[in-house]
mmCIF file of C-alpha atoms and ligand atoms in Angstrom:
data_model
loop_
_atom_site.group_PDB
_atom_site.id
_atom_site.type_symbol
_atom_site.label_atom_id
_atom_site.label_comp_id
_atom_site.label_asym_id
_atom_site.label_seq_id
_atom_site.Cartn_x
_atom_site.Cartn_y
_atom_site.Cartn_z
ATOM 1 C CA MET H 1 80.832 99.038 102.845
ATOM 2 C CA ILE H 2 81.858 96.409 105.418
ATOM 3 C CA GLN H 3 78.361 94.963 105.399
ATOM 4 C CA THR H 4 78.425 94.682 101.594
ATOM 5 C CA LEU H 5 81.862 93.079 101.789
ATOM 6 C CA THR H 6 80.555 90.513 104.273
ATOM 7 C CA THR H 7 77.622 89.721 101.976
ATOM 8 C CA LEU H 8 79.996 89.295 99.020
ATOM 9 C CA CYS H 9 82.593 87.203 100.890
ATOM 10 C CA THR H 10 79.995 84.828 102.284
ATOM 11 C CA ALA H 11 77.977 84.396 99.059
ATOM 12 C CA PHE H 12 78.425 80.913 97.636
ATOM 13 C CA GLY H 13 80.375 80.882 94.373
ATOM 14 C CA PRO H 14 83.183 78.419 93.785
ATOM 15 C CA SER H 15 84.469 78.183 90.198
ATOM 16 C CA GLY H 16 81.757 76.836 87.927
ATOM 17 C CA ALA H 17 78.936 77.499 90.421
ATOM 18 C CA GLU H 18 78.895 81.295 90.650
ATOM 19 C CA GLY H 19 75.114 81.716 90.305
ATOM 20 C CA ALA H 20 74.440 82.809 93.894
ATOM 21 C CA VAL H 21 77.219 85.370 94.094
ATOM 22 C CA ALA H 22 76.297 86.659 90.607
ATOM 23 C CA GLN H 23 72.757 87.266 91.826
ATOM 24 C CA VAL H 24 74.020 89.315 94.790
ATOM 25 C CA ILE H 25 76.271 91.395 92.530
ATOM 26 C CA GLU H 26 73.558 91.896 89.921
ATOM 27 C CA GLN H 27 71.216 93.401 92.524
ATOM 28 C CA LEU H 28 73.931 95.738 93.793
ATOM 29 C CA ALA H 29 74.991 96.839 90.293
ATOM 30 C CA HIS H 30 71.524 97.285 88.868
ATOM 31 C CA PRO H 31 70.942 100.972 89.755
ATOM 32 C CA TYR H 32 74.302 102.108 88.348
ATOM 33 C CA VAL H 33 74.576 100.607 84.851
ATOM 34 C CA ASP H 34 72.544 100.638 81.634
ATOM 35 C CA GLU H 35 72.491 96.935 80.833
ATOM 36 C CA ILE H 36 73.302 93.679 82.580
ATOM 37 C CA ALA H 37 73.775 90.351 80.815
ATOM 38 C CA ARG H 38 74.952 86.869 81.718
ATOM 39 C CA ASP H 39 76.724 84.737 79.141
ATOM 40 C CA THR H 40 76.939 80.975 78.738
ATOM 41 C CA LEU H 41 79.921 80.610 81.067
ATOM 42 C CA GLY H 42 78.080 82.598 83.737
ATOM 43 C CA ASN H 43 79.993 85.882 83.408
ATOM 44 C CA LEU H 44 77.981 88.832 84.699
ATOM 45 C CA ILE H 45 78.541 91.684 82.250
ATOM 46 C CA CYS H 46 77.461 95.159 83.393
ATOM 47 C CA HIS H 47 77.519 97.839 80.714
ATOM 48 C CA LYS H 48 77.704 101.575 81.329
ATOM 49 C CA LYS H 49 77.309 103.104 77.884
ATOM 50 C CA GLY H 50 79.505 105.903 76.600
ATOM 51 C CA PRO H 51 80.613 107.330 73.239
ATOM 52 C CA GLY H 52 84.322 106.447 73.472
ATOM 53 C CA PRO H 53 86.388 103.281 73.165
ATOM 54 C CA ARG H 54 85.404 100.075 74.923
ATOM 55 C CA LEU H 55 87.045 99.736 78.351
ATOM 56 C CA MET H 56 86.647 96.377 80.078
ATOM 57 C CA PHE H 57 87.234 95.936 83.797
ATOM 58 C CA SER H 58 87.234 92.352 85.000
ATOM 59 C CA ALA H 59 87.002 91.134 88.594
ATOM 60 C CA HIS H 60 86.587 87.401 88.971
ATOM 61 C CA MET H 61 83.762 86.452 91.307
ATOM 62 C CA ASP H 62 84.551 82.741 91.657
ATOM 63 C CA SER H 63 86.367 81.325 94.656
ATOM 64 C CA ILE H 64 88.556 78.331 95.350
ATOM 65 C CA GLY H 65 86.997 75.340 97.112
ATOM 66 C CA LEU H 66 87.057 71.592 97.668
ATOM 67 C CA VAL H 67 85.150 69.156 95.458
ATOM 68 C CA VAL H 68 83.893 65.842 96.859
ATOM 69 C CA THR H 69 85.567 62.879 95.145
ATOM 70 C CA HIS H 70 84.664 60.021 97.494
ATOM 71 C CA ILE H 71 82.332 59.271 100.406
ATOM 72 C CA ASP H 72 83.672 56.520 102.652
ATOM 73 C CA GLU H 73 81.709 53.964 104.703
ATOM 74 C CA LYS H 74 81.893 56.124 107.834
ATOM 75 C CA GLY H 75 80.651 59.225 105.997
ATOM 76 C CA PHE H 76 83.978 61.029 105.748
ATOM 77 C CA LEU H 77 84.434 62.919 102.457
ATOM 78 C CA ARG H 78 87.586 62.831 100.350
ATOM 79 C CA VAL H 79 88.122 65.937 98.242
ATOM 80 C CA GLY H 80 90.029 67.464 95.349
ATOM 81 C CA ALA H 81 91.038 71.077 94.873
ATOM 82 C CA ILE H 82 89.115 73.646 92.872
ATOM 83 C CA GLY H 83 91.926 76.143 92.240
ATOM 84 C CA GLY H 84 95.014 76.667 94.360
ATOM 85 C CA VAL H 85 94.304 75.107 97.761
ATOM 86 C CA HIS H 86 97.347 74.827 100.048
ATOM 87 C CA ALA H 87 96.671 71.717 102.130
ATOM 88 C CA ASP H 88 98.547 72.814 105.245
ATOM 89 C CA ALA H 89 96.823 76.197 105.277
ATOM 90 C CA VAL H 90 93.292 74.782 105.429
ATOM 91 C CA VAL H 91 93.515 72.072 108.094
ATOM 92 C CA ASN H 92 90.846 72.633 110.797
ATOM 93 C CA THR H 93 88.954 75.159 108.675
ATOM 94 C CA PRO H 94 85.142 75.167 108.832
ATOM 95 C CA VAL H 95 83.423 74.676 105.461
ATOM 96 C CA ARG H 96 79.934 74.905 104.004
ATOM 97 C CA PHE H 97 78.184 73.401 100.986
ATOM 98 C CA GLN H 98 75.614 75.273 98.891
ATOM 99 C CA ASN H 99 72.727 73.447 100.615
ATOM 100 C CA GLY H 100 73.956 74.640 104.027
ATOM 101 C CA THR H 101 75.637 71.407 105.094
ATOM 102 C CA CYS H 102 78.584 72.339 107.303
ATOM 103 C CA GLY H 103 81.766 70.491 108.135
ATOM 104 C CA VAL H 104 85.423 70.824 109.053
ATOM 105 C CA ILE H 105 88.553 70.117 107.008
ATOM 106 C CA ALA H 106 90.790 67.585 108.768
ATOM 107 C CA ALA H 107 94.151 66.037 107.931
ATOM 108 C CA GLN H 108 94.584 62.287 107.846
ATOM 109 C CA VAL H 109 96.398 60.911 110.892
ATOM 110 C CA GLY H 110 100.040 60.267 109.998
ATOM 111 C CA SER H 111 100.200 62.919 107.270
ATOM 112 C CA THR H 112 103.211 65.181 107.690
ATOM 113 C CA PRO H 113 102.742 68.920 108.111
ATOM 114 C CA GLY H 114 104.652 70.698 105.369
ATOM 115 C CA LYS H 115 104.341 67.722 103.027
ATOM 116 C CA ARG H 116 100.582 67.383 102.947
ATOM 117 C CA THR H 117 98.604 67.518 99.721
ATOM 118 C CA VAL H 118 94.841 67.856 99.306
ATOM 119 C CA ALA H 119 94.723 64.036 99.008
ATOM 120 C CA ASP H 120 95.731 63.896 102.703
ATOM 121 C CA LEU H 121 92.679 65.915 103.713
ATOM 122 C CA TYR H 122 89.097 64.893 104.365
ATOM 123 C CA LEU H 123 85.888 66.640 105.383
ATOM 124 C CA ASP H 124 84.148 65.655 108.582
ATOM 125 C CA ILE H 125 80.475 66.580 108.244
ATOM 126 C CA GLY H 126 79.529 65.030 111.570
ATOM 127 C CA VAL H 127 77.678 61.948 110.312
ATOM 128 C CA SER H 128 78.379 58.316 111.100
ATOM 129 C CA SER H 129 77.645 56.471 107.870
ATOM 130 C CA GLN H 130 77.935 56.659 104.104
ATOM 131 C CA GLU H 131 74.132 56.607 103.784
ATOM 132 C CA GLU H 132 73.765 59.549 106.143
ATOM 133 C CA ALA H 133 76.428 61.513 104.223
ATOM 134 C CA GLN H 134 74.750 60.731 100.888
ATOM 135 C CA GLN H 135 71.550 62.355 102.157
ATOM 136 C CA LEU H 136 73.503 65.630 102.417
ATOM 137 C CA VAL H 137 76.145 65.668 99.695
ATOM 138 C CA GLN H 138 76.990 63.902 96.461
ATOM 139 C CA ILE H 139 80.107 63.410 94.391
ATOM 140 C CA GLY H 140 80.975 66.691 92.665
ATOM 141 C CA ASP H 141 79.509 68.981 95.316
ATOM 142 C CA VAL H 142 81.856 71.779 96.347
ATOM 143 C CA ALA H 143 82.582 73.068 99.852
ATOM 144 C CA VAL H 144 83.812 76.601 100.539
ATOM 145 C CA TYR H 145 85.508 78.096 103.603
ATOM 146 C CA ASN H 146 83.048 79.157 106.263
ATOM 147 C CA THR H 147 85.256 81.540 108.240
ATOM 148 C CA PRO H 148 83.940 84.940 109.369
ATOM 149 C CA VAL H 149 84.664 88.363 107.905
ATOM 150 C CA VAL H 150 86.112 90.475 110.712
ATOM 151 C CA SER H 151 87.583 93.913 111.119
ATOM 152 C CA VAL H 152 91.107 93.763 112.567
ATOM 153 C CA GLN H 153 92.362 97.276 113.301
ATOM 154 C CA ASN H 154 93.540 98.702 109.952
ATOM 155 C CA MET H 155 92.573 95.625 107.952
ATOM 156 C CA MET H 156 89.736 93.237 107.152
ATOM 157 C CA SER H 157 90.176 89.482 107.416
ATOM 158 C CA GLY H 158 87.973 86.817 105.916
ATOM 159 C CA PRO H 159 87.518 84.127 103.313
ATOM 160 C CA TYR H 160 87.570 85.058 99.653
ATOM 161 C CA MET H 161 88.925 88.587 99.761
ATOM 162 C CA ASP H 162 90.320 86.971 96.584
ATOM 163 C CA ASN H 163 88.329 88.191 94.836
ATOM 164 C CA ARG H 164 85.145 89.509 96.351
ATOM 165 C CA ILE H 165 87.092 92.563 97.535
ATOM 166 C CA SER H 166 87.586 93.451 93.848
ATOM 167 C CA CYS H 167 83.891 92.876 93.141
ATOM 168 C CA LEU H 168 83.297 95.479 95.871
ATOM 169 C CA VAL H 169 85.845 97.793 94.192
ATOM 170 C CA LEU H 170 83.989 97.633 90.857
ATOM 171 C CA LEU H 171 80.578 98.073 92.510
ATOM 172 C CA LYS H 172 81.742 101.131 94.475
ATOM 173 C CA ALA H 173 83.484 102.617 91.411
ATOM 174 C CA MET H 174 80.254 102.220 89.407
ATOM 175 C CA GLU H 175 78.426 104.267 92.018
ATOM 176 C CA LYS H 176 80.889 107.133 91.554
ATOM 177 C CA LEU H 177 80.489 107.405 87.782
ATOM 178 C CA GLN H 178 78.588 110.293 86.298
ATOM 179 C CA ASP H 179 78.512 110.551 82.507
ATOM 180 C CA CYS H 180 81.192 108.350 81.060
ATOM 181 C CA PRO H 181 83.378 109.320 78.091
ATOM 182 C CA ASN H 182 84.178 105.634 77.492
ATOM 183 C CA ASP H 183 81.989 102.642 76.760
ATOM 184 C CA VAL H 184 82.611 100.818 80.031
ATOM 185 C CA TYR H 185 82.054 97.150 80.779
ATOM 186 C CA PHE H 186 82.322 95.847 84.336
ATOM 187 C CA VAL H 187 82.731 92.096 84.049
ATOM 188 C CA PHE H 188 82.352 89.816 87.051
ATOM 189 C CA SER H 189 84.055 86.811 85.584
ATOM 190 C CA THR H 190 83.788 83.103 86.297
ATOM 191 C CA GLN H 191 86.302 80.284 86.648
ATOM 192 C CA GLU H 192 89.389 82.475 87.071
ATOM 193 C CA GLU H 193 90.791 80.205 89.753
ATOM 194 C CA VAL H 194 90.862 77.225 87.412
ATOM 195 C CA GLY H 195 92.502 79.003 84.479
ATOM 196 C CA LEU H 196 91.047 82.445 83.630
ATOM 197 C CA ARG H 197 88.261 80.796 81.674
ATOM 198 C CA GLY H 198 85.357 83.230 82.037
ATOM 199 C CA ALA H 199 87.331 86.370 81.214
ATOM 200 C CA LYS H 200 88.532 84.710 78.027
ATOM 201 C CA THR H 201 85.069 84.398 76.500
ATOM 202 C CA ALA H 202 83.867 87.718 77.958
ATOM 203 C CA ALA H 203 86.793 89.581 76.386
ATOM 204 C CA TRP H 204 86.202 87.875 73.058
ATOM 205 C CA SER H 205 82.562 88.988 72.948
ATOM 206 C CA ILE H 206 83.142 92.515 74.295
ATOM 207 C CA ASP H 207 86.174 93.051 72.022
ATOM 208 C CA PRO H 208 87.588 95.837 74.229
ATOM 209 C CA HIS H 209 90.124 98.491 73.259
ATOM 210 C CA TYR H 210 91.424 98.506 76.840
ATOM 211 C CA GLY H 211 91.364 95.881 79.576
ATOM 212 C CA VAL H 212 91.982 96.096 83.310
ATOM 213 C CA ALA H 213 91.910 93.104 85.642
ATOM 214 C CA VAL H 214 91.027 93.947 89.228
ATOM 215 C CA ASP H 215 92.245 91.329 91.668
ATOM 216 C CA VAL H 216 94.270 90.807 94.820
ATOM 217 C CA THR H 217 98.045 90.585 94.703
ATOM 218 C CA SER H 218 100.600 88.990 97.024
ATOM 219 C CA GLU H 219 101.909 91.239 99.768
ATOM 220 C CA ASP H 220 105.559 91.740 100.600
ATOM 221 C CA GLY H 221 105.418 93.035 104.162
ATOM 222 C CA GLN H 222 105.072 89.874 106.213
ATOM 223 C CA PRO H 223 107.898 88.575 108.425
ATOM 224 C CA GLY H 224 110.469 86.688 106.397
ATOM 225 C CA ALA H 225 109.180 87.937 103.035
ATOM 226 C CA LYS H 226 111.731 87.132 100.346
ATOM 227 C CA HIS H 227 110.710 90.089 98.162
ATOM 228 C CA THR H 228 109.333 87.951 95.369
ATOM 229 C CA ALA H 229 106.437 90.442 95.367
ATOM 230 C CA SER H 230 106.586 94.216 95.586
ATOM 231 C CA SER H 231 103.357 95.564 97.059
ATOM 232 C CA LEU H 232 102.728 96.560 100.652
ATOM 233 C CA ALA H 233 99.386 96.672 102.444
ATOM 234 C CA GLY H 234 98.410 100.229 103.335
ATOM 235 C CA LYS H 235 100.494 101.782 100.550
ATOM 236 C CA GLY H 236 97.681 102.127 98.049
ATOM 237 C CA ALA H 237 96.418 100.653 94.801
ATOM 238 C CA ALA H 238 98.895 98.210 93.291
ATOM 239 C CA VAL H 239 99.365 98.986 89.597
ATOM 240 C CA LYS H 240 100.339 95.754 87.905
ATOM 241 C CA VAL H 241 103.549 95.706 85.908
ATOM 242 C CA MET H 242 103.637 91.948 85.521
ATOM 243 C CA ASP H 243 102.642 88.588 86.974
ATOM 244 C CA ARG H 244 103.015 85.074 85.613
ATOM 245 C CA SER H 245 100.150 85.539 83.146
ATOM 246 C CA VAL H 246 100.834 88.981 81.701
ATOM 247 C CA ILE H 247 103.368 91.700 81.088
ATOM 248 C CA CYS H 248 101.169 94.765 81.157
ATOM 249 C CA HIS H 249 101.153 97.230 78.314
ATOM 250 C CA PRO H 250 103.494 100.102 79.286
ATOM 251 C CA TYR H 251 100.860 102.592 78.130
ATOM 252 C CA MET H 252 98.395 101.255 80.728
ATOM 253 C CA VAL H 253 100.978 101.086 83.524
ATOM 254 C CA ASN H 254 102.015 104.687 82.922
ATOM 255 C CA LEU H 255 98.445 105.900 82.470
ATOM 256 C CA LEU H 256 97.357 104.374 85.803
ATOM 257 C CA MET H 257 100.386 105.729 87.692
ATOM 258 C CA ASP H 258 99.865 109.198 86.163
ATOM 259 C CA LEU H 259 96.139 109.170 86.977
ATOM 260 C CA ALA H 260 96.907 108.194 90.571
ATOM 261 C CA GLN H 261 99.299 111.106 90.911
ATOM 262 C CA GLU H 262 96.897 113.545 89.276
ATOM 263 C CA HIS H 263 94.003 112.503 91.542
ATOM 264 C CA HIS H 264 96.136 112.174 94.726
ATOM 265 C CA ILE H 265 95.437 108.446 94.967
ATOM 266 C CA ALA H 266 98.053 106.346 96.779
ATOM 267 C CA ALA H 267 99.526 103.863 94.282
ATOM 268 C CA GLN H 268 102.510 101.525 93.991
ATOM 269 C CA ARG H 269 104.028 99.462 91.192
ATOM 270 C CA ASP H 270 103.232 95.770 91.473
ATOM 271 C CA VAL H 271 105.333 92.833 90.333
ATOM 272 C CA ILE H 272 104.576 89.270 91.410
ATOM 273 C CA GLN H 273 106.320 86.154 90.191
ATOM 274 C CA ALA H 274 103.643 83.600 90.999
ATOM 275 C CA GLY H 275 99.964 83.740 90.129
ATOM 276 C CA GLY H 276 98.009 85.308 87.313
ATOM 277 C CA THR H 277 94.863 87.316 86.746
ATOM 278 C CA ASP H 278 92.193 87.839 84.107
ATOM 279 C CA ALA H 279 94.670 90.255 82.447
ATOM 280 C CA GLY H 280 96.466 87.114 81.244
ATOM 281 C CA VAL H 281 93.701 86.255 78.813
ATOM 282 C CA ILE H 282 92.295 89.711 78.117
ATOM 283 C CA HIS H 283 95.549 91.005 76.595
ATOM 284 C CA GLN H 284 95.732 88.063 74.193
ATOM 285 C CA THR H 285 92.204 88.508 72.860
ATOM 286 C CA ARG H 286 91.718 88.756 69.083
ATOM 287 C CA GLY H 287 94.409 91.131 67.728
ATOM 288 C CA GLY H 288 95.607 92.042 71.253
ATOM 289 C CA VAL H 289 94.246 94.390 73.911
ATOM 290 C CA CYS H 290 96.058 97.179 75.749
ATOM 291 C CA THR H 291 95.795 95.676 79.221
ATOM 292 C CA GLY H 292 96.822 96.368 82.783
ATOM 293 C CA GLY H 293 95.800 95.531 86.318
ATOM 294 C CA ILE H 294 94.738 97.249 89.513
ATOM 295 C CA SER H 295 95.281 95.091 92.580
ATOM 296 C CA ILE H 296 94.651 95.092 96.289
ATOM 297 C CA PRO H 297 97.663 93.870 98.304
ATOM 298 C CA CYS H 298 96.485 90.815 100.241
ATOM 299 C CA ARG H 299 98.096 88.822 103.044
ATOM 300 C CA ASN H 300 97.575 85.065 103.353
ATOM 301 C CA VAL H 301 96.254 84.715 99.793
ATOM 302 C CA HIS H 302 94.243 81.503 99.230
ATOM 303 C CA THR H 303 93.891 80.818 102.964
ATOM 304 C CA PRO H 304 90.616 81.041 104.935
ATOM 305 C CA CYS H 305 91.790 84.336 106.505
ATOM 306 C CA GLU H 306 92.872 86.627 103.684
ATOM 307 C CA MET H 307 93.648 90.165 104.865
ATOM 308 C CA VAL H 308 93.394 93.490 103.043
ATOM 309 C CA SER H 309 93.664 97.146 104.029
ATOM 310 C CA MET H 310 90.497 99.175 103.491
ATOM 311 C CA GLN H 311 92.678 102.199 102.663
ATOM 312 C CA ASP H 312 94.030 100.264 99.680
ATOM 313 C CA VAL H 313 90.502 99.251 98.747
ATOM 314 C CA GLN H 314 89.423 102.907 98.663
ATOM 315 C CA ALA H 315 92.478 103.797 96.556
ATOM 316 C CA CYS H 316 91.530 101.066 94.061
ATOM 317 C CA ILE H 317 87.926 102.316 93.902
ATOM 318 C CA ASP H 318 89.167 105.843 93.195
ATOM 319 C CA LEU H 319 91.629 104.646 90.539
ATOM 320 C CA VAL H 320 89.040 102.523 88.701
ATOM 321 C CA ALA H 321 86.631 105.480 88.692
ATOM 322 C CA ALA H 322 89.376 107.861 87.524
ATOM 323 C CA LEU H 323 90.266 105.610 84.594
ATOM 324 C CA ALA H 324 86.626 105.073 83.601
ATOM 325 C CA GLN H 325 86.145 108.846 83.471
ATOM 326 C CA THR H 326 89.333 109.643 81.559
ATOM 327 C CA THR H 327 88.808 110.322 77.861
ATOM 328 C CA LEU H 328 90.660 107.533 76.060
ATOM 329 C CA GLN H 329 91.540 107.246 72.368
ATOM 330 C CA LYS H 330 90.811 104.078 70.387
ATOM 331 C CA GLU H 331 94.528 103.566 69.784
ATOM 332 C CA CYS H 332 96.770 103.513 72.811
HETATM 333 ZN ZN1 ZN D 1 92.090 86.218 92.382
#
C-alpha cells in the first residue's frame, strides 16, 4: 500500500494537467471495475455496475502547484499559485516540472516572513540566463513539490496526501467489493483545487442519487490548535458534517456513522470552517443530491509535507466499501 501511495503522490498532476496521474489510477483500477471513461475535463470515471441507485464517490486527483508567469534575464522564474499555496510554507521546497526539470522555491531577499505572498517567491532552476531557462520551461508550465513520501512512525508524510491518499482509499475500496447492490461510480476528479470544477461536470453527467466526496480534512491535534476543526489523526474516518462548501445531508451523516458502528470502523464527526470539497458541487447538482463526505485527517494541509495516519486511511477504505455494499433506496 505504501508503494502505491508513493507512486500516486509522486505522479504529476496539477489542476488542469492530470493526465499522468489519471493514467496511473486507470491502470490500478482496471481489474476492479466494469467500465472506465474519461470526460472532456479529464475526470476519470470508473463504473462498477449494480442494480440499485447511483452512488458517486469523488476523490480529486489534481494537486496544487506553481505556474510560471515570467522568466527574468538571469533565468529565475516568477510564479503564480494554482490553488491554495501558502507562500511561507513553501520557501526552500524542491520542485519538479512535467519534463523533469527540477528547481527550488526561494523567497525574494527583503520579503518578510509571515507577510509573504506567492508574488514574493521565485523558482531557481540552476541556470544563468533567460535563454537557458527557456530551453527548459515556458510561460504556463506548472511546477509541483518534489518532496519524498516517508513513513514517520504512526504516520506517512509527503507531498499531495491532499488528495492522492483519497485516490488510494477509493482504489483499495474497489478491490474489496464483491457484487454490488448499488450502481457505483468512483470518480477521480480534476481541478478541485481551483474551484471543484471537474466534480461539477462529472456529477451532472452521472446524475447520482447519492454523492460522497473523499478528501483530506484539517486536523485539530497540533500544538496551539484553536479548535476550528474537529478531527484528530488516529481517531478514524472523519465523517463530514460541514465545511465551507457544503452542509451534508443529515441522512448521509447518520448513515455513515451508523455503518461505522455496525462494522466496527473507527469514525469521528468532522466539521471544518475553512476549505471545501467536491461535495460542495455534487450536492447542488440538478435537483439536488443526498451528499456527504468521508475524510482523512491531515496535518500541514497544502504544505510539501502533509501527514496522515494509515490507521485512518484503513478506516476510510472500510467505510467506503461498507457504504458501496449497503442496499440503498432511490429516495433517501
Ligand atoms: Zn483536497
